[in-house]
PDB file of C-alpha atoms in Angstrom:
ATOM      1  CA  UNK B   8      -1.760  46.005   8.418  1.00  0.00           C
ATOM      2  CA  UNK B   9      -0.066  45.604   5.054  1.00  0.00           C
ATOM      3  CA  UNK B  10       0.678  49.049   3.581  1.00  0.00           C
ATOM      4  CA  UNK B  11       1.136  50.041  -0.043  1.00  0.00           C
ATOM      5  CA  UNK B  12       1.986  53.665   0.733  1.00  0.00           C
ATOM      6  CA  UNK B  13       3.670  55.460   3.614  1.00  0.00           C
ATOM      7  CA  UNK B  14       5.032  58.893   4.378  1.00  0.00           C
ATOM      8  CA  UNK B  15       8.322  60.288   5.636  1.00  0.00           C
ATOM      9  CA  UNK B  16       6.538  60.929   8.933  1.00  0.00           C
ATOM     10  CA  UNK B  17       5.591  57.254   9.100  1.00  0.00           C
ATOM     11  CA  UNK B  18       9.232  56.299   8.608  1.00  0.00           C
ATOM     12  CA  UNK B  19      10.413  58.752  11.265  1.00  0.00           C
ATOM     13  CA  UNK B  20       7.832  57.380  13.712  1.00  0.00           C
ATOM     14  CA  UNK B  21       9.020  53.795  13.198  1.00  0.00           C
ATOM     15  CA  UNK B  22       5.706  52.708  11.738  1.00  0.00           C
ATOM     16  CA  UNK B  23       7.178  50.993   8.692  1.00  0.00           C
ATOM     17  CA  UNK B  24       8.600  47.496   9.139  1.00  0.00           C
ATOM     18  CA  UNK B  25       9.345  44.543   6.903  1.00  0.00           C
ATOM     19  CA  UNK B  26       7.872  41.205   7.953  1.00  0.00           C
ATOM     20  CA  UNK B  27       8.933  37.997   6.249  1.00  0.00           C
ATOM     21  CA  UNK B  28       6.159  35.612   5.181  1.00  0.00           C
ATOM     22  CA  UNK B  29       7.551  32.705   7.203  1.00  0.00           C
ATOM     23  CA  UNK B  30       8.485  30.569   4.217  1.00  0.00           C
ATOM     24  CA  UNK B  31      11.823  28.786   3.891  1.00  0.00           C
ATOM     25  CA  UNK B  32      13.215  31.129   1.252  1.00  0.00           C
ATOM     26  CA  UNK B  33      16.713  32.557   1.760  1.00  0.00           C
ATOM     27  CA  UNK B  34      16.085  35.920   0.062  1.00  0.00           C
ATOM     28  CA  UNK B  35      13.367  38.569   0.055  1.00  0.00           C
ATOM     29  CA  UNK B  36      12.886  42.010  -1.428  1.00  0.00           C
ATOM     30  CA  UNK B  37      10.467  44.867  -1.883  1.00  0.00           C
ATOM     31  CA  UNK B  38      10.387  47.878  -4.195  1.00  0.00           C
ATOM     32  CA  UNK B  39       9.906  51.479  -3.075  1.00  0.00           C
ATOM     33  CA  UNK B  40       8.999  54.419  -5.274  1.00  0.00           C
ATOM     34  CA  UNK B  41       9.587  57.912  -3.834  1.00  0.00           C
ATOM     35  CA  UNK B  42       7.145  60.648  -4.900  1.00  0.00           C
ATOM     36  CA  UNK B  43       7.195  64.345  -4.012  1.00  0.00           C
ATOM     37  CA  UNK B  44       3.707  65.190  -5.273  1.00  0.00           C
ATOM     38  CA  UNK B  45       5.208  65.319  -8.756  1.00  0.00           C
ATOM     39  CA  UNK B  46       6.169  68.961  -8.376  1.00  0.00           C
ATOM     40  CA  UNK B  47       8.736  68.774 -11.187  1.00  0.00           C
ATOM     41  CA  UNK B  48       6.658  66.571 -13.477  1.00  0.00           C
ATOM     42  CA  UNK B  49       9.249  63.772 -13.485  1.00  0.00           C
ATOM     43  CA  UNK B  50       8.474  60.085 -13.318  1.00  0.00           C
ATOM     44  CA  UNK B  51       9.451  58.469  -9.990  1.00  0.00           C
ATOM     45  CA  UNK B  52      12.110  55.746 -10.041  1.00  0.00           C
ATOM     46  CA  UNK B  53      11.634  52.547  -8.130  1.00  0.00           C
ATOM     47  CA  UNK B  54      14.399  51.198  -5.878  1.00  0.00           C
ATOM     48  CA  UNK B  55      14.572  47.621  -4.675  1.00  0.00           C
ATOM     49  CA  UNK B  56      15.597  46.649  -1.165  1.00  0.00           C
ATOM     50  CA  UNK B  57      17.071  43.152  -0.983  1.00  0.00           C
ATOM     51  CA  UNK B  58      17.305  41.044   2.175  1.00  0.00           C
ATOM     52  CA  UNK B  59      19.174  37.873   2.995  1.00  0.00           C
ATOM     53  CA  UNK B  60      16.931  35.605   5.047  1.00  0.00           C
ATOM     54  CA  UNK B  61      18.317  33.062   7.481  1.00  0.00           C
ATOM     55  CA  UNK B  62      15.666  30.313   7.658  1.00  0.00           C
ATOM     56  CA  UNK B  63      14.999  28.661  11.003  1.00  0.00           C
ATOM     57  CA  UNK B  64      13.731  25.169  11.619  1.00  0.00           C
ATOM     58  CA  UNK B  65      10.026  24.619  12.200  1.00  0.00           C
ATOM     59  CA  UNK B  66       8.991  21.798  14.497  1.00  0.00           C
ATOM     60  CA  UNK B  67       7.592  18.643  12.889  1.00  0.00           C
ATOM     61  CA  UNK B  68       3.900  17.855  13.041  1.00  0.00           C
ATOM     62  CA  UNK B  69       2.017  14.599  13.521  1.00  0.00           C
ATOM     63  CA  UNK B  70      -1.683  13.892  13.247  1.00  0.00           C
ATOM     64  CA  UNK B  71      -3.497  10.635  13.822  1.00  0.00           C
ATOM     65  CA  UNK B  72      -6.876   9.273  14.806  1.00  0.00           C
ATOM     66  CA  UNK B  73      -7.165   7.320  18.024  1.00  0.00           C
ATOM     67  CA  UNK B  74     -10.146   5.594  19.582  1.00  0.00           C
ATOM     68  CA  UNK B  75     -11.327   2.879  21.932  1.00  0.00           C
ATOM     69  CA  UNK B  76     -10.882  -0.759  20.984  1.00  0.00           C
ATOM     70  CA  UNK B  77     -10.703  -4.186  22.574  1.00  0.00           C
ATOM     71  CA  UNK B  78      -8.010  -6.795  22.915  1.00  0.00           C
ATOM     72  CA  UNK B  79      -9.305 -10.269  23.699  1.00  0.00           C
ATOM     73  CA  UNK B  80      -7.142 -12.988  25.234  1.00  0.00           C
ATOM     74  CA  UNK B  81      -5.434 -14.917  22.445  1.00  0.00           C
ATOM     75  CA  UNK B  82      -6.897 -12.607  19.819  1.00  0.00           C
ATOM     76  CA  UNK B  83      -5.481 -10.303  17.193  1.00  0.00           C
ATOM     77  CA  UNK B  84      -3.324  -7.397  18.270  1.00  0.00           C
ATOM     78  CA  UNK B  85      -4.950  -3.960  18.491  1.00  0.00           C
ATOM     79  CA  UNK B  86      -3.855  -1.136  16.178  1.00  0.00           C
ATOM     80  CA  UNK B  87      -4.143   2.094  18.160  1.00  0.00           C
ATOM     81  CA  UNK B  88      -3.286   4.676  15.476  1.00  0.00           C
ATOM     82  CA  UNK B  89      -4.810   5.182  12.030  1.00  0.00           C
ATOM     83  CA  UNK B  90      -4.685   7.893   9.343  1.00  0.00           C
ATOM     84  CA  UNK B  91      -1.224   8.991  10.455  1.00  0.00           C
ATOM     85  CA  UNK B  92       0.299  12.034   8.757  1.00  0.00           C
ATOM     86  CA  UNK B  93       3.739  13.420   9.616  1.00  0.00           C
ATOM     87  CA  UNK B  94       5.485  16.493   8.262  1.00  0.00           C
ATOM     88  CA  UNK B  95       8.972  17.841   8.957  1.00  0.00           C
ATOM     89  CA  UNK B  96       7.982  21.153   7.281  1.00  0.00           C
ATOM     90  CA  UNK B  97      11.423  21.713   5.726  1.00  0.00           C
ATOM     91  CA  UNK B  98      12.216  19.680   2.627  1.00  0.00           C
ATOM     92  CA  UNK B  99      14.932  17.157   3.350  1.00  0.00           C
ATOM     93  CA  UNK B 100      14.530  17.079   7.127  1.00  0.00           C
ATOM     94  CA  UNK B 101      14.232  13.630   8.682  1.00  0.00           C
ATOM     95  CA  UNK B 102      12.419  12.410  11.781  1.00  0.00           C
ATOM     96  CA  UNK B 103      14.832  11.471  14.555  1.00  0.00           C
ATOM     97  CA  UNK B 104      12.743  10.574  17.611  1.00  0.00           C
ATOM     98  CA  UNK B 105       9.268   9.537  18.712  1.00  0.00           C
ATOM     99  CA  UNK B 106       7.988   9.007  22.245  1.00  0.00           C
ATOM    100  CA  UNK B 107       4.875   7.244  23.485  1.00  0.00           C
ATOM    101  CA  UNK B 108       3.494   5.983  26.758  1.00  0.00           C
ATOM    102  CA  UNK B 109       1.362   3.013  27.717  1.00  0.00           C
ATOM    103  CA  UNK B 110      -0.494   3.389  31.006  1.00  0.00           C
ATOM    104  CA  UNK B 111      -2.432   0.805  32.980  1.00  0.00           C
ATOM    105  CA  UNK B 112      -0.011  -2.050  32.287  1.00  0.00           C
ATOM    106  CA  UNK B 113      -0.189  -4.918  34.770  1.00  0.00           C
ATOM    107  CA  UNK B 114       1.187  -8.086  33.178  1.00  0.00           C
ATOM    108  CA  UNK B 115       4.914  -7.402  32.855  1.00  0.00           C
ATOM    109  CA  UNK B 116       6.731  -8.641  29.772  1.00  0.00           C
ATOM    110  CA  UNK B 117       3.537 -10.263  28.437  1.00  0.00           C
ATOM    111  CA  UNK B 118       2.322  -6.812  27.451  1.00  0.00           C
ATOM    112  CA  UNK B 119       3.957  -5.795  24.200  1.00  0.00           C
ATOM    113  CA  UNK B 120       3.986  -3.265  21.440  1.00  0.00           C
ATOM    114  CA  UNK B 121       5.047  -4.458  18.029  1.00  0.00           C
ATOM    115  CA  UNK B 122       7.071  -1.662  16.422  1.00  0.00           C
ATOM    116  CA  UNK B 123       8.604  -2.013  12.967  1.00  0.00           C
ATOM    117  CA  UNK B 124       7.963  -5.752  13.135  1.00  0.00           C
ATOM    118  CA  UNK B 125       9.765  -6.135  16.468  1.00  0.00           C
ATOM    119  CA  UNK B 126       8.059  -7.183  19.709  1.00  0.00           C
ATOM    120  CA  UNK B 127       8.883  -4.642  22.419  1.00  0.00           C
ATOM    121  CA  UNK B 128       7.951  -5.844  25.905  1.00  0.00           C
ATOM    122  CA  UNK B 129       6.668  -3.108  28.204  1.00  0.00           C
ATOM    123  CA  UNK B 130       9.342  -3.631  30.833  1.00  0.00           C
ATOM    124  CA  UNK B 131      12.601  -1.735  31.346  1.00  0.00           C
ATOM    125  CA  UNK B 132      15.006  -2.469  28.531  1.00  0.00           C
ATOM    126  CA  UNK B 133      16.336  -1.437  25.149  1.00  0.00           C
ATOM    127  CA  UNK B 134      17.022  -2.832  21.715  1.00  0.00           C
ATOM    128  CA  UNK B 135      16.838  -2.316  17.963  1.00  0.00           C
ATOM    129  CA  UNK B 136      13.952  -2.934  15.590  1.00  0.00           C
ATOM    130  CA  UNK B 137      13.996  -4.722  12.247  1.00  0.00           C
ATOM    131  CA  UNK B 138      15.028  -1.621  10.284  1.00  0.00           C
ATOM    132  CA  UNK B 139      17.565  -0.251  12.729  1.00  0.00           C
ATOM    133  CA  UNK B 140      15.437   2.000  14.924  1.00  0.00           C
ATOM    134  CA  UNK B 141      16.596   2.030  18.537  1.00  0.00           C
ATOM    135  CA  UNK B 142      14.141   1.797  21.422  1.00  0.00           C
ATOM    136  CA  UNK B 143      14.338   2.289  25.167  1.00  0.00           C
ATOM    137  CA  UNK B 144      11.592   1.373  27.630  1.00  0.00           C
ATOM    138  CA  UNK B 145      11.284   2.741  31.154  1.00  0.00           C
ATOM    139  CA  UNK B 146       8.480   1.896  33.583  1.00  0.00           C
ATOM    140  CA  UNK B 147       7.174   3.898  36.517  1.00  0.00           C
ATOM    141  CA  UNK B 148       3.972   3.239  38.504  1.00  0.00           C
ATOM    142  CA  UNK B 149       2.272   1.235  35.779  1.00  0.00           C
ATOM    143  CA  UNK B 150       3.255   3.583  32.956  1.00  0.00           C
ATOM    144  CA  UNK B 151       5.742   2.489  30.303  1.00  0.00           C
ATOM    145  CA  UNK B 152       7.550   5.196  28.344  1.00  0.00           C
ATOM    146  CA  UNK B 153       8.922   4.078  24.987  1.00  0.00           C
ATOM    147  CA  UNK B 154      11.516   6.295  23.293  1.00  0.00           C
ATOM    148  CA  UNK B 155      12.247   5.510  19.656  1.00  0.00           C
ATOM    149  CA  UNK B 156      15.514   6.791  18.219  1.00  0.00           C
ATOM    150  CA  UNK B 157      14.896   6.492  14.513  1.00  0.00           C
ATOM    151  CA  UNK B 158      17.514   5.354  12.022  1.00  0.00           C
ATOM    152  CA  UNK B 159      19.383   8.193  10.256  1.00  0.00           C
ATOM    153  CA  UNK B 160      17.520   9.525   7.235  1.00  0.00           C
ATOM    154  CA  UNK B 161      14.072   8.361   8.338  1.00  0.00           C
ATOM    155  CA  UNK B 162      11.677  10.324   6.148  1.00  0.00           C
ATOM    156  CA  UNK B 163       8.281  11.571   7.338  1.00  0.00           C
ATOM    157  CA  UNK B 164       6.635   8.964   5.073  1.00  0.00           C
ATOM    158  CA  UNK B 165       8.674   6.167   6.659  1.00  0.00           C
ATOM    159  CA  UNK B 166       7.803   7.473  10.124  1.00  0.00           C
ATOM    160  CA  UNK B 167       4.110   7.479   9.156  1.00  0.00           C
ATOM    161  CA  UNK B 168       4.343   3.810   8.216  1.00  0.00           C
ATOM    162  CA  UNK B 169       6.142   3.080  11.473  1.00  0.00           C
ATOM    163  CA  UNK B 170       3.467   4.709  13.654  1.00  0.00           C
ATOM    164  CA  UNK B 171       0.584   3.235  11.635  1.00  0.00           C
ATOM    165  CA  UNK B 172       2.060  -0.225  12.116  1.00  0.00           C
ATOM    166  CA  UNK B 173       2.332  -0.108  15.910  1.00  0.00           C
ATOM    167  CA  UNK B 174       0.172  -2.770  17.595  1.00  0.00           C
ATOM    168  CA  UNK B 175      -0.567  -3.779  21.188  1.00  0.00           C
ATOM    169  CA  UNK B 176      -1.084  -7.273  22.619  1.00  0.00           C
ATOM    170  CA  UNK B 177      -1.136  -8.967  26.019  1.00  0.00           C
ATOM    171  CA  UNK B 178       0.259 -12.495  25.688  1.00  0.00           C
ATOM    172  CA  UNK B 179      -0.601 -13.590  29.233  1.00  0.00           C
ATOM    173  CA  UNK B 180      -2.748 -16.695  29.592  1.00  0.00           C
ATOM    174  CA  UNK B 181      -4.638 -14.827  32.311  1.00  0.00           C
ATOM    175  CA  UNK B 182      -4.432 -11.172  31.178  1.00  0.00           C
ATOM    176  CA  UNK B 183      -5.443  -8.494  33.661  1.00  0.00           C
ATOM    177  CA  UNK B 184      -8.736  -7.014  32.529  1.00  0.00           C
ATOM    178  CA  UNK B 185      -8.954  -3.278  32.077  1.00  0.00           C
ATOM    179  CA  UNK B 186      -7.949  -0.376  29.873  1.00  0.00           C
ATOM    180  CA  UNK B 187      -4.484   0.462  28.577  1.00  0.00           C
ATOM    181  CA  UNK B 188      -4.022   3.985  27.266  1.00  0.00           C
ATOM    182  CA  UNK B 189      -1.466   4.328  24.479  1.00  0.00           C
ATOM    183  CA  UNK B 190      -0.421   7.923  23.871  1.00  0.00           C
ATOM    184  CA  UNK B 191       1.976   9.541  21.432  1.00  0.00           C
ATOM    185  CA  UNK B 192       3.753  12.268  23.388  1.00  0.00           C
ATOM    186  CA  UNK B 193       6.601  13.720  21.297  1.00  0.00           C
ATOM    187  CA  UNK B 194       8.142  13.936  17.833  1.00  0.00           C
ATOM    188  CA  UNK B 195      11.519  15.409  16.874  1.00  0.00           C
ATOM    189  CA  UNK B 196      13.292  16.153  13.590  1.00  0.00           C
ATOM    190  CA  UNK B 197      16.926  16.842  12.693  1.00  0.00           C
ATOM    191  CA  UNK B 198      16.500  20.511  11.816  1.00  0.00           C
ATOM    192  CA  UNK B 199      17.989  21.768  15.069  1.00  0.00           C
ATOM    193  CA  UNK B 200      17.282  24.877  17.115  1.00  0.00           C
ATOM    194  CA  UNK B 201      19.722  27.397  15.678  1.00  0.00           C
ATOM    195  CA  UNK B 202      18.559  31.036  15.503  1.00  0.00           C
ATOM    196  CA  UNK B 203      15.445  30.288  17.528  1.00  0.00           C
ATOM    197  CA  UNK B 204      14.238  27.306  15.536  1.00  0.00           C
ATOM    198  CA  UNK B 205      12.201  24.420  16.931  1.00  0.00           C
ATOM    199  CA  UNK B 206      12.803  20.706  16.406  1.00  0.00           C
ATOM    200  CA  UNK B 207      10.385  19.087  18.867  1.00  0.00           C
ATOM    201  CA  UNK B 208       6.598  18.993  19.173  1.00  0.00           C
ATOM    202  CA  UNK B 209       4.646  17.744  22.182  1.00  0.00           C
ATOM    203  CA  UNK B 210       1.787  15.412  21.244  1.00  0.00           C
ATOM    204  CA  UNK B 211      -1.318  14.141  22.989  1.00  0.00           C
ATOM    205  CA  UNK B 212      -2.916  11.638  20.599  1.00  0.00           C
ATOM    206  CA  UNK B 213      -4.215   8.664  22.579  1.00  0.00           C
ATOM    207  CA  UNK B 214      -6.078   5.403  22.080  1.00  0.00           C
ATOM    208  CA  UNK B 215      -7.680   3.210  24.701  1.00  0.00           C
ATOM    209  CA  UNK B 216      -7.296  -0.552  24.443  1.00  0.00           C
ATOM    210  CA  UNK B 217      -9.577  -2.504  26.766  1.00  0.00           C
ATOM    211  CA  UNK B 218      -8.114  -5.917  27.645  1.00  0.00           C
ATOM    212  CA  UNK B 219     -10.532  -8.818  28.162  1.00  0.00           C
ATOM    213  CA  UNK B 220      -9.243 -12.076  29.685  1.00  0.00           C
TER     214      UNK B 220
END
């Protein structure tokens, strides 16, 4: 509990501690006034204790709304993520990496995500998107994992636009019917892990795209 008064006995018993509020400030302080029941009638003098605070990185956050939607052969691509919000917590931090998976794939390179205006086939490979974001795709047992290494200085707002703009399509003339689950699994910022900080957050936002041939 937050205390406004404490005794010498409390100090001796180790009951008095200072807890930082968790903000990103680099300094903190509190004032203490010592009173001896005013036996001499004097006015107590306040003393200030000053602390230097070493801020640590907080992991970035991402929120989005998924859902279930359809992709019809030859039709418009499906947009799996809407209302995307991303925060790096610390001012000035940038987003460095995003990971997502697509499960249920069955049509090789015909199944694609469009990311930052670039068609990314869901087969093993790598490349660079329109605005310099790197991508790597690995595939195992019908699950494609896409790792996006974002361009240096990518702000949370730019990353929001990137995720919001991701679309899925199956370009096969005879697409395999069935669901594809597209899941965001990880986000990372450039704040590092010094002094116990965190730079990575596991995610589990998913959308289900049902393919109809």
